[in-house]
Amino acid sequence: ERIRHIESPFSQLRDIVLGLAVAKPAKIVPFDSQNERLNEKQHAAVAKALGAKEIALIHGPPGTGKTTAVVEAVVQFVKAGKKVLAAADSNVAVDNMLEKLAEKEGIDLVRIGHPARIGEKLEKYALFSRIEADPRTQKVKAMLEDARKLVEVRNRYSKPTQARLRGMSKERVKTLAATGRAYRGVDVKTIQSMAQWIKEDEKVERFYAAIRELETAIIRDIIGGADVVLSTNGMIGAEMLEGFTFDVAVIDEASQQ
């Protein structure tokens, strides 16, 4: 449904992918190859991919170096100042691209995905590793410890369960506690204890909201600062990528999808 109602310029790309419109012919863009082992066919494929306005397909039998050509295209897009989303159907295929890109110097890489599904030697590029390495993560950990202490303080008071509340709202509990009144068989002491629990809980909520805000900022800064974000096709819809736009999307082993 999102693709059906998508707006320009993505609607044009959708129509091309579905065969409802024809892509503009690719111009050949000369480039200085970062990979000296690129053969003539690979070089020609990358030159056309760089000059494609909407879409380019690199096709060939197994073992002909399609991924090598795709990686070279990604490197060239980054050199041109473009932000790239690099994806593939499987984790193995994504890691294959990441491994090749990691050999290049000066490219900021972030791999989205579950840690258990990312190759061990590529872990340092994983989002969770990048988060751990961020200096602000120590502040998050300290704040979580403070939040735990606040929860301990809150739990010394009576939790306002449905049975204790007997139809009272939390605001009503606070009002009754302030005026020292009982309500429907709930004594003043219990009401005041519940009111204190509510106040302490509000502190806990504010604290956790601040933690979530800082964690979100760390993630958004890492992804926002990356030259290339790598993900399986399935993870592209993840919440952490919401709101981000990319200049180029590169899908390796696209026909498998």
Tab-separated table of C-alpha atoms in Angstrom:
chain	number	residue	atom	x	y	z
A	1	GLU	CA	0.000	0.000	0.000
A	2	ARG	CA	2.878	2.356	0.744
A	3	ILE	CA	4.344	1.706	-2.716
A	4	ARG	CA	0.914	2.122	-4.353
A	5	HIS	CA	0.525	5.639	-2.880
A	6	ILE	CA	4.197	6.676	-2.891
A	7	GLU	CA	4.960	10.199	-4.125
A	8	SER	CA	7.386	11.554	-6.711
A	9	PRO	CA	10.253	10.907	-7.416
A	10	PHE	CA	9.778	7.381	-6.025
A	11	SER	CA	6.570	6.836	-8.000
A	12	GLN	CA	8.598	7.026	-11.240
A	13	LEU	CA	11.050	4.450	-9.899
A	14	ARG	CA	8.137	2.196	-8.874
A	15	ASP	CA	6.681	2.375	-12.395
A	16	ILE	CA	10.047	1.483	-13.942
A	17	VAL	CA	10.492	-1.502	-11.598
A	18	LEU	CA	6.971	-2.730	-12.448
A	19	GLY	CA	7.533	-2.300	-16.186
A	20	LEU	CA	4.962	0.499	-16.502
A	21	ALA	CA	7.596	3.021	-17.583
A	22	VAL	CA	10.963	2.855	-19.329
A	23	ALA	CA	14.182	3.902	-17.621
A	24	LYS	CA	16.280	6.637	-19.236
A	25	PRO	CA	19.382	5.291	-21.019
A	26	ALA	CA	22.487	5.229	-18.832
A	27	LYS	CA	25.357	7.566	-19.595
A	28	ILE	CA	28.843	6.138	-19.272
A	29	VAL	CA	30.648	7.855	-16.403
A	30	PRO	CA	34.469	7.587	-16.485
A	31	PHE	CA	36.034	6.776	-13.102
A	32	ASP	CA	39.359	5.882	-11.505
A	33	SER	CA	38.910	2.359	-10.191
A	34	GLN	CA	39.779	1.720	-6.530
A	35	ASN	CA	40.096	-1.975	-7.379
A	36	GLU	CA	43.018	-2.479	-9.766
A	37	ARG	CA	41.875	-6.040	-10.522
A	38	LEU	CA	38.608	-4.940	-12.127
A	39	ASN	CA	38.383	-6.407	-15.624
A	40	GLU	CA	37.046	-4.676	-18.725
A	41	LYS	CA	33.467	-6.003	-18.382
A	42	GLN	CA	33.277	-5.096	-14.692
A	43	HIS	CA	34.647	-1.627	-15.405
A	44	ALA	CA	32.036	-1.087	-18.141
A	45	ALA	CA	29.222	-2.286	-15.826
A	46	VAL	CA	30.264	0.133	-13.074
A	47	ALA	CA	30.642	3.034	-15.544
A	48	LYS	CA	27.055	2.472	-16.711
A	49	ALA	CA	25.742	1.983	-13.166
A	50	LEU	CA	27.250	5.338	-12.158
A	51	GLY	CA	25.549	6.998	-15.116
A	52	ALA	CA	22.117	5.429	-14.641
A	53	LYS	CA	19.468	8.007	-13.752
A	54	GLU	CA	16.966	5.666	-12.108
A	55	ILE	CA	18.019	2.014	-12.164
A	56	ALA	CA	20.899	-0.202	-13.282
A	57	LEU	CA	21.090	-3.992	-13.379
A	58	ILE	CA	24.405	-5.828	-13.347
A	59	HIS	CA	23.768	-9.323	-14.668
A	60	GLY	CA	26.054	-12.296	-15.177
A	61	PRO	CA	26.596	-15.988	-14.438
A	62	PRO	CA	27.996	-17.126	-11.043
A	63	GLY	CA	31.643	-16.305	-10.427
A	64	THR	CA	31.874	-13.456	-12.939
A	65	GLY	CA	32.505	-10.815	-10.253
A	66	LYS	CA	29.133	-9.105	-9.951
A	67	THR	CA	29.572	-8.353	-6.238
A	68	THR	CA	33.066	-7.008	-6.919
A	69	ALA	CA	31.548	-4.633	-9.494
A	70	VAL	CA	28.731	-3.678	-7.104
A	71	VAL	CA	31.249	-2.877	-4.331
A	72	GLU	CA	33.268	-0.722	-6.751
A	73	ALA	CA	30.069	1.156	-7.647
A	74	VAL	CA	29.360	1.758	-3.941
A	75	VAL	CA	32.902	3.101	-3.431
A	76	GLN	CA	32.500	5.443	-6.414
A	77	PHE	CA	29.106	6.695	-5.187
A	78	VAL	CA	30.652	7.461	-1.770
A	79	LYS	CA	33.541	9.292	-3.490
A	80	ALA	CA	30.913	11.415	-5.254
A	81	GLY	CA	29.462	12.368	-1.844
A	82	LYS	CA	26.392	10.124	-1.981
A	83	LYS	CA	24.889	8.249	0.967
A	84	VAL	CA	24.381	4.586	0.091
A	85	LEU	CA	22.027	1.903	1.373
A	86	ALA	CA	23.594	-1.484	0.524
A	87	ALA	CA	21.328	-4.498	0.942
A	88	ALA	CA	20.958	-8.157	-0.001
A	89	ASP	CA	18.511	-10.995	0.607
A	90	SER	CA	20.736	-12.954	3.026
A	91	ASN	CA	23.053	-12.059	5.918
A	92	VAL	CA	25.888	-13.924	4.162
A	93	ALA	CA	25.509	-11.730	1.062
A	94	VAL	CA	25.424	-8.538	3.163
A	95	ASP	CA	28.542	-9.619	5.060
A	96	ASN	CA	30.241	-10.399	1.741
A	97	MET	CA	29.708	-6.785	0.637
A	98	LEU	CA	30.749	-5.458	4.050
A	99	GLU	CA	33.952	-7.505	4.009
A	100	LYS	CA	34.930	-6.089	0.612
A	101	LEU	CA	33.996	-2.524	1.580
A	102	ALA	CA	35.929	-2.813	4.864
A	103	GLU	CA	39.127	-3.208	2.824
A	104	LYS	CA	38.660	0.334	1.485
A	105	GLU	CA	39.990	3.228	3.561
A	106	GLY	CA	37.998	6.235	4.698
A	107	ILE	CA	34.472	4.817	4.357
A	108	ASP	CA	32.178	5.006	7.392
A	109	LEU	CA	30.278	1.696	7.452
A	110	VAL	CA	27.348	0.633	9.634
A	111	ARG	CA	25.814	-2.839	9.525
A	112	ILE	CA	22.203	-3.104	10.700
A	113	GLY	CA	21.063	-6.474	12.023
A	114	HIS	CA	20.972	-8.925	14.913
A	115	PRO	CA	24.482	-9.428	16.406
A	116	ALA	CA	24.194	-13.243	16.183
A	117	ARG	CA	23.719	-13.027	12.419
A	118	ILE	CA	26.760	-10.863	11.727
A	119	GLY	CA	30.143	-12.469	11.018
A	120	GLU	CA	32.486	-12.315	14.033
A	121	LYS	CA	35.306	-10.455	12.287
A	122	LEU	CA	32.824	-7.826	11.042
A	123	GLU	CA	31.273	-7.161	14.461
A	124	LYS	CA	33.012	-3.802	14.877
A	125	TYR	CA	30.881	-2.411	12.023
A	126	ALA	CA	27.628	-3.659	13.575
A	127	LEU	CA	25.314	-0.982	14.930
A	128	PHE	CA	25.358	-2.508	18.440
A	129	SER	CA	29.210	-2.349	18.484
A	130	ARG	CA	29.159	1.243	17.229
A	131	ILE	CA	26.688	2.116	20.001
A	132	GLU	CA	28.919	0.455	22.630
A	133	ALA	CA	31.909	2.440	21.344
A	134	ASP	CA	30.047	5.765	21.571
A	135	PRO	CA	31.170	7.772	24.656
A	136	ARG	CA	27.528	8.668	25.416
A	137	THR	CA	26.729	4.996	26.038
A	138	GLN	CA	28.585	5.222	29.373
A	139	LYS	CA	26.204	8.017	30.338
A	140	VAL	CA	23.240	5.815	29.342
A	141	LYS	CA	24.563	3.011	31.578
A	142	ALA	CA	24.998	5.423	34.506
A	143	MET	CA	21.472	6.758	33.968
A	144	LEU	CA	20.073	3.204	33.918
A	145	GLU	CA	21.730	2.567	37.290
A	146	ASP	CA	20.199	5.776	38.668
A	147	ALA	CA	16.817	4.722	37.267
A	148	ARG	CA	17.137	1.360	39.043
A	149	LYS	CA	17.689	3.191	42.342
A	150	LEU	CA	14.632	5.365	41.683
A	151	VAL	CA	12.561	2.197	41.083
A	152	GLU	CA	13.775	0.846	44.454
A	153	VAL	CA	12.612	4.051	46.180
A	154	ARG	CA	9.231	3.919	44.370
A	155	ASN	CA	8.678	0.300	45.378
A	156	ARG	CA	8.794	1.193	49.077
A	157	TYR	CA	5.309	2.641	48.683
A	158	SER	CA	1.932	1.035	47.937
A	159	LYS	CA	1.433	0.398	44.231
A	160	PRO	CA	-1.929	1.800	43.036
A	161	THR	CA	-3.420	-1.474	41.781
A	162	GLN	CA	-7.033	-1.640	40.553
A	163	ALA	CA	-8.056	-3.303	43.837
A	164	ARG	CA	-6.548	-0.461	45.883
A	165	LEU	CA	-7.711	2.345	43.612
A	166	ARG	CA	-11.395	1.336	43.710
A	167	GLY	CA	-12.207	3.554	40.747
A	168	MET	CA	-9.975	6.483	41.723
A	169	SER	CA	-7.803	8.188	39.101
A	170	LYS	CA	-4.174	8.877	39.913
A	171	GLU	CA	-4.923	12.606	40.113
A	172	ARG	CA	-7.746	11.878	42.578
A	173	VAL	CA	-5.360	9.851	44.748
A	174	LYS	CA	-2.923	12.781	44.862
A	175	THR	CA	-5.715	15.235	45.754
A	176	LEU	CA	-7.056	12.994	48.570
A	177	ALA	CA	-3.534	12.454	49.917
A	178	ALA	CA	-2.884	16.207	49.990
A	179	THR	CA	-6.124	16.834	51.941
A	180	GLY	CA	-5.681	13.801	54.213
A	181	ARG	CA	-8.963	12.087	53.308
A	182	ALA	CA	-9.961	8.419	53.045
A	183	TYR	CA	-12.071	7.035	50.175
A	184	ARG	CA	-14.400	4.024	49.855
A	185	GLY	CA	-12.772	2.104	52.667
A	186	VAL	CA	-9.228	2.966	51.576
A	187	ASP	CA	-7.537	4.555	54.618
A	188	VAL	CA	-5.576	7.808	54.508
A	189	LYS	CA	-2.231	6.081	55.086
A	190	THR	CA	-2.714	3.805	52.017
A	191	ILE	CA	-3.874	6.731	49.889
A	192	GLN	CA	-0.831	8.797	50.869
A	193	SER	CA	1.481	5.848	50.198
A	194	MET	CA	-0.096	5.349	46.743
A	195	ALA	CA	0.250	9.071	46.022
A	196	GLN	CA	3.950	8.870	46.867
A	197	TRP	CA	4.300	5.791	44.586
A	198	ILE	CA	2.669	7.784	41.764
A	199	LYS	CA	5.035	10.738	42.281
A	200	GLU	CA	8.093	8.481	42.348
A	201	ASP	CA	6.821	6.609	39.274
A	202	GLU	CA	6.537	9.900	37.386
A	203	LYS	CA	10.221	10.533	38.179
A	204	VAL	CA	11.093	7.034	36.913
A	205	GLU	CA	9.129	7.629	33.679
A	206	ARG	CA	10.855	10.974	33.062
A	207	PHE	CA	14.225	9.323	33.639
A	208	TYR	CA	13.515	6.466	31.244
A	209	ALA	CA	12.194	8.936	28.646
A	210	ALA	CA	15.516	10.824	28.860
A	211	ILE	CA	17.433	7.539	28.485
A	212	ARG	CA	15.374	6.552	25.419
A	213	GLU	CA	15.937	10.009	23.914
A	214	LEU	CA	19.717	9.736	24.374
A	215	GLU	CA	19.792	6.174	22.985
A	216	THR	CA	17.793	7.307	19.940
A	217	ALA	CA	20.164	10.255	19.417
A	218	ILE	CA	23.194	7.916	19.499
A	219	ILE	CA	21.628	5.574	16.919
A	220	ARG	CA	20.508	8.410	14.649
A	221	ASP	CA	23.940	10.089	14.793
A	222	ILE	CA	25.716	6.831	13.894
A	223	ILE	CA	23.386	6.019	10.989
A	224	GLY	CA	23.188	9.663	9.895
A	225	GLY	CA	26.981	9.971	9.809
A	226	ALA	CA	27.601	6.749	7.898
A	227	ASP	CA	28.600	6.754	4.228
A	228	VAL	CA	27.189	3.255	3.719
A	229	VAL	CA	24.463	1.540	5.739
A	230	LEU	CA	24.306	-2.220	5.152
A	231	SER	CA	21.255	-4.346	5.862
A	232	THR	CA	19.318	-7.367	4.705
A	233	ASN	CA	16.314	-6.447	2.556
A	234	GLY	CA	14.039	-7.510	5.415
A	235	MET	CA	15.688	-5.157	7.925
A	236	ILE	CA	15.305	-2.075	5.715
A	237	GLY	CA	11.866	-1.558	7.262
A	238	ALA	CA	13.332	-1.478	10.791
A	239	GLU	CA	12.273	1.386	13.045
A	240	MET	CA	15.869	2.623	13.396
A	241	LEU	CA	15.983	3.443	9.645
A	242	GLU	CA	12.675	5.314	9.664
A	243	GLY	CA	13.004	8.875	8.395
A	244	PHE	CA	16.388	8.326	6.748
A	245	THR	CA	16.776	8.887	3.028
A	246	PHE	CA	19.597	7.621	0.819
A	247	ASP	CA	20.925	8.888	-2.492
A	248	VAL	CA	21.455	5.378	-3.828
A	249	ALA	CA	20.142	1.912	-2.946
A	250	VAL	CA	22.314	-1.008	-4.009
A	251	ILE	CA	20.860	-4.531	-3.824
A	252	ASP	CA	23.252	-7.432	-4.312
A	253	GLU	CA	21.806	-10.783	-5.447
A	254	ALA	CA	18.634	-8.851	-6.277
A	255	SER	CA	17.067	-11.646	-8.331
A	256	GLN	CA	16.933	-13.826	-5.197
A	257	GLN	CA	14.473	-11.324	-3.759
